Coordinates of C-alpha atoms in Angstrom, one line a residue:
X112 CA 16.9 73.2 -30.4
X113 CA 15.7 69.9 -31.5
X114 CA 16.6 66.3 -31.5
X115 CA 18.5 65.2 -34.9
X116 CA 16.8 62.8 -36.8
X117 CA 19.6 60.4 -38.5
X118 CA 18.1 58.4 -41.4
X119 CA 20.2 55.3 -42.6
X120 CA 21.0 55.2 -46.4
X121 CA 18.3 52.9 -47.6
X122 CA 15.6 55.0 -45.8
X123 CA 17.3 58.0 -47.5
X124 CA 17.0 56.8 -50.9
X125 CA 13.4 55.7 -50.4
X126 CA 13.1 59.1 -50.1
X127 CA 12.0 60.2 -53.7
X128 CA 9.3 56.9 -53.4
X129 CA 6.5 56.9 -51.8
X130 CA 5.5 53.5 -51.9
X131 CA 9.3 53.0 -51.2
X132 CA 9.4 55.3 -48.0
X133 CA 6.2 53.2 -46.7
X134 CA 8.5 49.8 -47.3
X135 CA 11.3 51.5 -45.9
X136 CA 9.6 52.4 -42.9
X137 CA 7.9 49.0 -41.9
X138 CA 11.4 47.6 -42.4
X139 CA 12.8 50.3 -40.1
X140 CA 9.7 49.7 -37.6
X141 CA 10.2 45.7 -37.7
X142 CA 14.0 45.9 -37.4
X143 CA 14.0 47.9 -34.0
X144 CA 11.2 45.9 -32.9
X145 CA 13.2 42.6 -33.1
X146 CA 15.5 43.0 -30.2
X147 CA 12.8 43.0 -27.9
X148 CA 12.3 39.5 -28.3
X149 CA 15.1 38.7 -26.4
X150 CA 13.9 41.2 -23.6
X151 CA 10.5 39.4 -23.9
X152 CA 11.9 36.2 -23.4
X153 CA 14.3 36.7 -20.2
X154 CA 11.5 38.6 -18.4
X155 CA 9.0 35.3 -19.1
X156 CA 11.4 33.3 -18.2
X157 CA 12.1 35.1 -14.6
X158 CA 8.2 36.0 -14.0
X159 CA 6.8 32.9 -15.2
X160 CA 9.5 30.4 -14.6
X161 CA 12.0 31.1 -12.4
X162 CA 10.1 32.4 -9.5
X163 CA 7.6 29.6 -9.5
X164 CA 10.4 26.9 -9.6
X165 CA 12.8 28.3 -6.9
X166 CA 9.6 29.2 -4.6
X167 CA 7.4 26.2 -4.8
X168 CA 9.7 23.5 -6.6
X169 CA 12.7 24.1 -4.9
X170 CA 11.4 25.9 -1.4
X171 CA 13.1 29.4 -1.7
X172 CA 11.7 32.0 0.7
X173 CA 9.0 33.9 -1.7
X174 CA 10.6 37.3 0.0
X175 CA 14.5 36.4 -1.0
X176 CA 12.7 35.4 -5.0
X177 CA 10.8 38.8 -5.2
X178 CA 13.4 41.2 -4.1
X179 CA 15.9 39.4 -6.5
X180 CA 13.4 39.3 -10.0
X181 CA 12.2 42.9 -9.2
X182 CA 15.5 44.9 -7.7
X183 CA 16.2 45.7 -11.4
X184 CA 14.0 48.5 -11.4
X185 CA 16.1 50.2 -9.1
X186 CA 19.2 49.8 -10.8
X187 CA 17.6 52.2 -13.5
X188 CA 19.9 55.1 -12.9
X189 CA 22.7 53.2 -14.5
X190 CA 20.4 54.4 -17.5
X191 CA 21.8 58.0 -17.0
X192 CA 25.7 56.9 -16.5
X193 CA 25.7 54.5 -19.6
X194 CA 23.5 57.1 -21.5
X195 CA 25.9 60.1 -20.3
X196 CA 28.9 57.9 -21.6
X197 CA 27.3 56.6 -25.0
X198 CA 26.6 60.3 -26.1
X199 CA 30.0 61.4 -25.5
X200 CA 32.2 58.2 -26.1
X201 CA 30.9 56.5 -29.9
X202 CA 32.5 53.6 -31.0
X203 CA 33.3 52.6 -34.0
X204 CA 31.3 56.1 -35.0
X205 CA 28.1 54.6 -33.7
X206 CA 26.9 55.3 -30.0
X207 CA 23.9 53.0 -29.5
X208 CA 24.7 49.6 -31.9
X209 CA 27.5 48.9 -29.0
X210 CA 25.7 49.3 -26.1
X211 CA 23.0 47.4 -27.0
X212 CA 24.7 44.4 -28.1
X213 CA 27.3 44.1 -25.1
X214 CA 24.3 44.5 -23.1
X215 CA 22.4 41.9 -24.8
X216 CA 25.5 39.4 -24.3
X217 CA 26.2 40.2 -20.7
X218 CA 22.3 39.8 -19.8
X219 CA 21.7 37.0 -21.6
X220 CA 24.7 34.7 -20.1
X221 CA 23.6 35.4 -16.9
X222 CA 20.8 33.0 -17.2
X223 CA 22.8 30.3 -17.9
X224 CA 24.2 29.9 -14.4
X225 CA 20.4 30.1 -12.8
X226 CA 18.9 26.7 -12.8
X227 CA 21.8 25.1 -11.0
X228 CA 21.8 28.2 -8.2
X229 CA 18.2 27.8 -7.9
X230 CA 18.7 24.1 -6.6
X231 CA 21.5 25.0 -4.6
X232 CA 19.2 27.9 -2.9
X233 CA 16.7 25.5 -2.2
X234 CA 19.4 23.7 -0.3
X235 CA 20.1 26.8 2.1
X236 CA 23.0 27.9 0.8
X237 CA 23.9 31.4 1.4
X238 CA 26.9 31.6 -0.9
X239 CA 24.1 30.5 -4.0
X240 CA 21.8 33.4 -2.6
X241 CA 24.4 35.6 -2.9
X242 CA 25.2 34.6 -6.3
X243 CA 22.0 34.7 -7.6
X244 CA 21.7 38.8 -6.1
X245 CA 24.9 39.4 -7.4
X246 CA 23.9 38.2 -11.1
X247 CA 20.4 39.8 -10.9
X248 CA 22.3 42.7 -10.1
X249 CA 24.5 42.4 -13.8
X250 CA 21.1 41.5 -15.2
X251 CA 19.6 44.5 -13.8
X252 CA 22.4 46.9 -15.1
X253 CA 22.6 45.2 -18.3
X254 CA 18.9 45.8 -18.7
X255 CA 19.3 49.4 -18.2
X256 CA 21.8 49.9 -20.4
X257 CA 19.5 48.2 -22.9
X258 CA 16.8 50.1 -22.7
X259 CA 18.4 53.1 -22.8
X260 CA 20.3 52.3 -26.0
X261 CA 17.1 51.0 -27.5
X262 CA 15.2 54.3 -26.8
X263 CA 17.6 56.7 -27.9
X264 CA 18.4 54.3 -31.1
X265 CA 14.3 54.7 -31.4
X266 CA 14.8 58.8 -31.1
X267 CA 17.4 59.3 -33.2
X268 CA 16.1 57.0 -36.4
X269 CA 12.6 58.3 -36.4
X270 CA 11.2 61.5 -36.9
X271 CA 8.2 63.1 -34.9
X272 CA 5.8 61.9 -37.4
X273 CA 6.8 58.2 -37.6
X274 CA 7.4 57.7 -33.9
X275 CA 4.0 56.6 -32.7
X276 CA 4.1 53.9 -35.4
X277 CA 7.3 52.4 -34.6
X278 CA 6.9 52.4 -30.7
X279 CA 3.5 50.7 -31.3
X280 CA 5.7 48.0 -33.3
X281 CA 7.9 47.6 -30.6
X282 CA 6.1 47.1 -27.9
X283 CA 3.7 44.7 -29.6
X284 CA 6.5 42.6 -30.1
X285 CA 7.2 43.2 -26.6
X286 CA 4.5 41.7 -25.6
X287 CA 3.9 39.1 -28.2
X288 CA 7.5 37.5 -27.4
X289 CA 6.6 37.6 -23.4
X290 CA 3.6 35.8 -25.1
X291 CA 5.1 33.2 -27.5
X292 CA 7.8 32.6 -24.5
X293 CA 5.3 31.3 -21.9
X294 CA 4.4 29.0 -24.5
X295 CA 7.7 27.7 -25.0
X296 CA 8.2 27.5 -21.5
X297 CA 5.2 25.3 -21.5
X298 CA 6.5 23.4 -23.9
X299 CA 10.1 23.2 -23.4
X300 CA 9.8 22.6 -19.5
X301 CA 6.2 20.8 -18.8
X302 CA 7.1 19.7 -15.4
X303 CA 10.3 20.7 -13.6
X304 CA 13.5 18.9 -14.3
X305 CA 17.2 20.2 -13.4
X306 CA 17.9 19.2 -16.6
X307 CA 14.6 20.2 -18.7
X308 CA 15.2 23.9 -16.3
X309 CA 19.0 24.3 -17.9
X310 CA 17.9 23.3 -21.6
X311 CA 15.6 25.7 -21.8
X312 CA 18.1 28.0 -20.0
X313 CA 20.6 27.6 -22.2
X314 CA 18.3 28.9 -25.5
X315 CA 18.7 32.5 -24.0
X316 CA 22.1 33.5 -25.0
X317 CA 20.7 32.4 -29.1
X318 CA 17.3 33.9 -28.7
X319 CA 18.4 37.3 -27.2
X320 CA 21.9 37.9 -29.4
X321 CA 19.7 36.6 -32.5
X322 CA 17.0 38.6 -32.6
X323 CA 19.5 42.0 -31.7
X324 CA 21.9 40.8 -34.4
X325 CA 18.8 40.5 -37.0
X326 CA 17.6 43.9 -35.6
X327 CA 20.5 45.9 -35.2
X328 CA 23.4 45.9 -37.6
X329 CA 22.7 48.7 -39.8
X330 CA 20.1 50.5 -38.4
X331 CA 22.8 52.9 -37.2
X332 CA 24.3 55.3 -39.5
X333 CA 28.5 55.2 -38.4
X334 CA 29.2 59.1 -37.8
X335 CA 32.8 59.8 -39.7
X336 CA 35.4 62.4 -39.8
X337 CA 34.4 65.5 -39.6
X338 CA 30.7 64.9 -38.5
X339 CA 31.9 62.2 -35.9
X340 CA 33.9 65.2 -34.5
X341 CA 31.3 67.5 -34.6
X342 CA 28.5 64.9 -32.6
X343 CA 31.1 64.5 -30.2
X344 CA 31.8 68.1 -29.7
X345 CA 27.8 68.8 -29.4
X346 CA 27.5 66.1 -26.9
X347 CA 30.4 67.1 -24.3
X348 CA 28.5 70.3 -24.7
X349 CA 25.4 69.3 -23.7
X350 CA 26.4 66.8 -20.9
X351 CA 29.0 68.8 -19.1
X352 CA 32.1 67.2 -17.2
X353 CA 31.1 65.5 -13.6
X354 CA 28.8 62.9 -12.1
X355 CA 26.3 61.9 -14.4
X356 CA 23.6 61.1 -11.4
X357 CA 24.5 64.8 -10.0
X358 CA 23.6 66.2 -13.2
X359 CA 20.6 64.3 -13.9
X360 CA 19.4 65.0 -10.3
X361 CA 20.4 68.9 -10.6
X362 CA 18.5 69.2 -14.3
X363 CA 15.4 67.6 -12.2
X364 CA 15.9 70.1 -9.1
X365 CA 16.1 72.9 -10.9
X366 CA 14.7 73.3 -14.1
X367 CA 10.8 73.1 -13.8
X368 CA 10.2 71.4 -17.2
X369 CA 12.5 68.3 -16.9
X370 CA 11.1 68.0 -13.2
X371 CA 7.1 68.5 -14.4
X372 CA 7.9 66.4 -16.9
X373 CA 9.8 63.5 -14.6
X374 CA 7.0 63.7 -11.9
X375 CA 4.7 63.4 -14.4
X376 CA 6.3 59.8 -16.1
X377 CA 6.6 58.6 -12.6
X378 CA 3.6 59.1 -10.9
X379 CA 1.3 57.6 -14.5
X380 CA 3.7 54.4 -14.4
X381 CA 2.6 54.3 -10.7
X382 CA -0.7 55.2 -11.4
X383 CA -0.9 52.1 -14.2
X384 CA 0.6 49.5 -12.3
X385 CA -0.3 49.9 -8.6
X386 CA -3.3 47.4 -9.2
X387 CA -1.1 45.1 -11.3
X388 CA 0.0 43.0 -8.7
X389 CA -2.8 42.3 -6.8
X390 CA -5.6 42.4 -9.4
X391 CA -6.0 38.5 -8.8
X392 CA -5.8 38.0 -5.3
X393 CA -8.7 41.2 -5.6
X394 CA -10.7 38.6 -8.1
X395 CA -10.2 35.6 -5.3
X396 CA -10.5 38.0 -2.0
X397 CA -13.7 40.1 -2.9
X398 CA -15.2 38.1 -5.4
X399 CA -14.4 34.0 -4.5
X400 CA -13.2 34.1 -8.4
X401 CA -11.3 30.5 -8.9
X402 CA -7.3 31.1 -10.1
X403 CA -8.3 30.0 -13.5
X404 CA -11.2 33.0 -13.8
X405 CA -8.9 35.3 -12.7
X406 CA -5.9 34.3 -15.0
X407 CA -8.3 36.4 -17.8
X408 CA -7.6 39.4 -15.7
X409 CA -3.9 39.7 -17.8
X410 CA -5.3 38.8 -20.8
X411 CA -8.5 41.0 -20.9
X412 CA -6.3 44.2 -19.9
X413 CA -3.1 43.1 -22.1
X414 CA -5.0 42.4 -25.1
X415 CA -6.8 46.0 -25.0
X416 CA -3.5 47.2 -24.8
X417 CA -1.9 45.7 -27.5
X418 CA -4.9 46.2 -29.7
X419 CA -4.6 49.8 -28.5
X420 CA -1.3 50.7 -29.4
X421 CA -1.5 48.7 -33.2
X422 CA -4.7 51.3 -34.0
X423 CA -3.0 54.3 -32.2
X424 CA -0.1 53.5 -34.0
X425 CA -1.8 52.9 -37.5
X426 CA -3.7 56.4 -37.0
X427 CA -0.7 58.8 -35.7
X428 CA 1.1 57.2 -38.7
X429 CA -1.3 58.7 -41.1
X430 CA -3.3 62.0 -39.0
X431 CA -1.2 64.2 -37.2
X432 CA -2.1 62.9 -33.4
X433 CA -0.3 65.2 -30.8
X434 CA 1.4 63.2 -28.7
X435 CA 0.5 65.1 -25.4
X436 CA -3.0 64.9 -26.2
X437 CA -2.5 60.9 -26.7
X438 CA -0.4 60.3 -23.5
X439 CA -3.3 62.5 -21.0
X440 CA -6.5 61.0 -22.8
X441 CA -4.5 57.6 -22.0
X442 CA -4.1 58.6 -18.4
X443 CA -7.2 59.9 -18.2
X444 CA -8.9 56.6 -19.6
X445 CA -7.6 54.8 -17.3
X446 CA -8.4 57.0 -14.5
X447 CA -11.8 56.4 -15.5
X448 CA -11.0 52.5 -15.9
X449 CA -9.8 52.4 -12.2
X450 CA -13.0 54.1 -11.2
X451 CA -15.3 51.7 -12.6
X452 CA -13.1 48.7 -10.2
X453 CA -13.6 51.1 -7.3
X454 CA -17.5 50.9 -8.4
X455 CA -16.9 46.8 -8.7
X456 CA -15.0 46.8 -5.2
X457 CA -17.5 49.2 -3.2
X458 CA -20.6 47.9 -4.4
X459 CA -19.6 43.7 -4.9
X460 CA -20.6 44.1 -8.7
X461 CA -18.5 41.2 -10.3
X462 CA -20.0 42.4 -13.7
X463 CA -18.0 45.2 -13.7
X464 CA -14.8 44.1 -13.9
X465 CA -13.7 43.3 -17.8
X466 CA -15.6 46.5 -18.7
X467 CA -12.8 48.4 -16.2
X468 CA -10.1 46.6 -17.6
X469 CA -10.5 47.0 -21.1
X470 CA -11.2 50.4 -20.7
X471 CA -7.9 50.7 -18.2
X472 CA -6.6 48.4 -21.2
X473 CA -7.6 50.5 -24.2
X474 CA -6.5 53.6 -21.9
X475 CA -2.9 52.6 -21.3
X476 CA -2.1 51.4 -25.1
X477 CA -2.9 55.1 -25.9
X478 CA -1.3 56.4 -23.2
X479 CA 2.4 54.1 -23.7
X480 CA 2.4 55.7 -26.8
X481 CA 2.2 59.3 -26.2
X482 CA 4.3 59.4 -23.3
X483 CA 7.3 57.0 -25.0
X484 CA 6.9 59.5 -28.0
X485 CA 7.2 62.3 -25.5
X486 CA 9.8 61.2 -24.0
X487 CA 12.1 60.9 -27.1
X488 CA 10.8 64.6 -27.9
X489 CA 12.0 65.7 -24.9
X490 CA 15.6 65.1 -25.7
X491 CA 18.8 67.1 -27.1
X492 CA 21.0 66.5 -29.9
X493 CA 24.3 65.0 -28.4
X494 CA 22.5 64.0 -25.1
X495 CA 19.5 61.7 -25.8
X496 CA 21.3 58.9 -23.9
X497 CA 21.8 61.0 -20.9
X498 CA 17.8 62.3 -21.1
X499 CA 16.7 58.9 -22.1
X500 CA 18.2 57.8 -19.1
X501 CA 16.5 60.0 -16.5
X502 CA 13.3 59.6 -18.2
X503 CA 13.5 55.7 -18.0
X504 CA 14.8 55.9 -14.5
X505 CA 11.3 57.9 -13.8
X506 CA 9.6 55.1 -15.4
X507 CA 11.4 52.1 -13.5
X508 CA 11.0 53.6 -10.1
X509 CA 7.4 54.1 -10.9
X510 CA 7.0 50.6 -11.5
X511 CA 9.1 49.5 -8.8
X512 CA 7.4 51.9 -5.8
X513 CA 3.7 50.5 -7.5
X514 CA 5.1 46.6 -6.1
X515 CA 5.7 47.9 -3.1
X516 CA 2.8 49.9 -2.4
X517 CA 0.4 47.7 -3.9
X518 CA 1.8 45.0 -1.3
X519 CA 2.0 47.5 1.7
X520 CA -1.4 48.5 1.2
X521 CA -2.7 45.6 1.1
X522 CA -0.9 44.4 4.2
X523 CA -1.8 47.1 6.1
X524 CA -5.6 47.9 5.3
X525 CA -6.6 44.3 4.6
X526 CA -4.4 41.6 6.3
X527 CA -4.7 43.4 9.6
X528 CA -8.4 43.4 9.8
X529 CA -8.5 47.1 9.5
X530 CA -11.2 47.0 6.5
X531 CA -12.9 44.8 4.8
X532 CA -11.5 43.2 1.4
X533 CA -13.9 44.9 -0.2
X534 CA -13.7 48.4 1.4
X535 CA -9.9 47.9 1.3
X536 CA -9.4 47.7 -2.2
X537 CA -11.8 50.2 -3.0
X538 CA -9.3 52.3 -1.3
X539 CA -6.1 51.1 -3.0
X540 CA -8.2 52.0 -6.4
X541 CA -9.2 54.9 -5.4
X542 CA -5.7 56.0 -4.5
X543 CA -5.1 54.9 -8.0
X544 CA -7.3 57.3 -10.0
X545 CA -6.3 60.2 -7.9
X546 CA -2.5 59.7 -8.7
X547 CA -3.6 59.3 -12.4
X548 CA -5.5 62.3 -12.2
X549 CA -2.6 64.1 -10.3
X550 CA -0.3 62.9 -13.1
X551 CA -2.6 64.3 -15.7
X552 CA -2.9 67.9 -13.7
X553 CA 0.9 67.9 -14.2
X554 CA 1.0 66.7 -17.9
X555 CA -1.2 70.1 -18.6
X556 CA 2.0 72.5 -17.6
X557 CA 4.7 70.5 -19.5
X558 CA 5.8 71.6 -22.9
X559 CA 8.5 70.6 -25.4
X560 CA 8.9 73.7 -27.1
X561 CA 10.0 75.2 -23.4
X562 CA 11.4 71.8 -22.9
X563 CA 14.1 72.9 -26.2
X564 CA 14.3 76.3 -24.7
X565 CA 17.0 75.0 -21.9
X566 CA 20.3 75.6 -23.0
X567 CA 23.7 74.4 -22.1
X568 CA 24.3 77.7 -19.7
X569 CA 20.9 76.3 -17.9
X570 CA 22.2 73.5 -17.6
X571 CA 25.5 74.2 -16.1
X572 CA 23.6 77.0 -13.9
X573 CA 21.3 74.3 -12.4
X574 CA 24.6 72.0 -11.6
X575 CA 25.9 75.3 -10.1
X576 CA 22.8 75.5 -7.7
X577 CA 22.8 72.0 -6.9
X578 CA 26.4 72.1 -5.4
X579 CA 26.0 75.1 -3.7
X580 CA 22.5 74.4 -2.0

């Protein structure tokens, strides 16, 4: 069974055209790149802005900041309830256009309330702490729902062949908005002001329903009549009656190829951004590197990234690039990336460090896009919200565990005196390569053509074992 690739008109009528389908499909590309601008912009303006202001401005315990700006990754499971309920409850005939724009309007008010909590945290009090988890926590839902909705919009407009290009689009724009944002926070807010804090505040709610407007209306086909009917009947199918998180976790339990396959997104996100949050303080600790020489870190690694993904994306739109092969190369590369910074850490060789991270740079931009193409392969016809869901709740908890380990590690082996900065971060590296490799070794036994093999009866079976274990 595969997923069902739904074309809007104008890309059907380039059809006949060559140089028309080509047009067609770098409008397509450019149009569901543009709502992640808005993503872009509130996650610059929480990593960037918000957490330096409340924390050194305003006097915030670092710990109370942290938790608050990163607990969103583990609200990802409201990817699988929203992504459940969007397959089986269209509106309007369209199942992802909705979601994504009450998502985008929820998220992006949120923000407007911050500045002014931020100065009454800093004045100890508990009813603004609480606020500011409680709307982190909308922000955190909303962003789920938006990425799920964005993903399966991605896998249901594209075909197999097309993919790699457009999710090379998206995230550069991804990246060049979290970009383009730090400048306008620089610009916007050059020294910290209440008042400079809430203008550039209030520019969220335009920026993020703008760009989703601009990128969104029409890019959905509206299902009618008899083939509305017919995609809701397939979905109700496919995602049967019950808990959506129960389902999810039985399909993960107990069939081997949604669990290979969930492992495998998890422990590579791990595997990628374990180092990410202490490559710096590794620069300063190990090396005496000044903030300002290590601030290249980001830049050195992101910008072999994004030139990555634009060539990856430029081939796979013209040879045939297997997606599996791209996604284990990627994890492979940068395996071999985090080896080289063990080699840097172990052996006090500063000279080694950019050549690790643009190989760990290059590496990864190959990798994002054979595993988001994967993931969008590895989907049914009336449930890619629901799959989509569990595949992006892999990713976030990969990303959020990688924080936390990254931190622990580096409390336990290094702040305690039990190695060296040196020795201790050649361990945290090391750990890092071997998950990537043990991600890879798991990539080799999943398969999309097994994958499609599942069928509704499995699926029911698997809830069946689940409640009766």
């Amino acid at each position: 069974m595969n997923t069902a690739t739904v074309q809007p008109p104008a890309s059907r009528a380039a059809a006949g055209n060559p140089l028309l389908r080509v047009a067609a499909g770098v409008i397509r590309a450019l149009r569901l790149a543009l709502p992640k601008i808005g993503v872009g912009w509130m996650f610059a303006l929480l990593t960037v802005n918000f957490n330096r202001v409340t924390i050194k401005e305003l006097g915030v315990a670092a710990v109370l900041i942290t938790i608050m700006t990163g607990m969103h990754n583990f609200l990802s499971p409201f990817q699988v309830v929203f992504g459940r309920f969007a397959d089986r409850h269209p509106f309007l005939g369209m199942r992802r256009t909705p979601m994504l724009l009450a998502s985008t309007v929820v998220t992006s008010v949120v923000f407007l309330a911050l500045p002014r909590l931020g100065v009454a945290m800093g004045q100890g009090s508990l009813l603004a702490v609480l606020a500011g988890f409680g709307l982190l926590i909308i922000f955190g839902i909303g962003i789920a729902v938006h990425g799920d909705a964005h993903h399966s919009l991605i896998a249901e407009v594209t075909d197999e062949r097309s993919r790699g290009g457009v999710i090379s689009v998206v995230w550069t724009f991804l990246i060049m908005s979290t970009i383009a944002s730090a400048i306008t926070i620089k610009v916007v807010m050059p020294t910290y002001t209440l008042e400079s804090m809430q203008q550039l505040y209030n520019l969220t709610p335009l920026i993020v329903i703008g760009s989703a407007l601009l990128g969104l209306l029409g890019v959905e086909r509206r299902l009618k009549g008899a083939e509305l009917a017919e995609a809701t009947r397939r979905s109700r199918e496919m995602t049967p009656p019950g808990n959506p998180l129960r389902v999810a976790l039985a399909l993960v339990r107990e069939q081997p190829q949604v669990r290979t396959f969930f492992m495998f997104v998890f422990l590579s996100i791990l595997g990628v951004f374990i180092q990410d949050a202490i490559l710096e303080v590794f620069g300063g600790e190990v090396f005496n590197m000044t903030p300002g020489e290590t601030a290249s870190f980001t830049s050195t690694w992101g910008g072999g990234v994004l030139a990555s993904m634009i060539l990856v994306g430029v081939l796979s739109g013209i040879f045939p690039i297997g997606k599996k092969l791209l996604a284990g190369a990627g994890a492979l590369g940068t395996a071999l990336g985090l080896v080289v910074l063990t080699l840097a850490a172990v052996s006090h060789q500063r000279a080694l460090i950019t050549p690790a991270l643009i190989v760990m740079g290059i590496s990864t931009g190959a990798y994002n896009v054979g595993a988001l193409s994967m993931m969008m392969e590895m989907t049914f016809a009336g449930a890619t919200g629901m799959y989509m869901g569990l595949w992006g709740v892999a990713q976030a908890f990969g990303m959020g565990f990688a924080s936390i380990i990254s931190g622990g590690l580096h409390s336990l082996l290094i702040e305690t005196g039990l190695l060296s900065a040196p020795l201790g971060y050649t361990a945290i590296f090391g750990l890092e390569a071997l998950v990537m490799l043990v991600a890879v070794g798991m990539l080799r036994a999943v398969s999309v053509a097994a994958f499609h093999g599942l069928t509704h009866e499995d699926i029911v079976r698997s809830m069946e074992a689940t409640a009766t274990a």
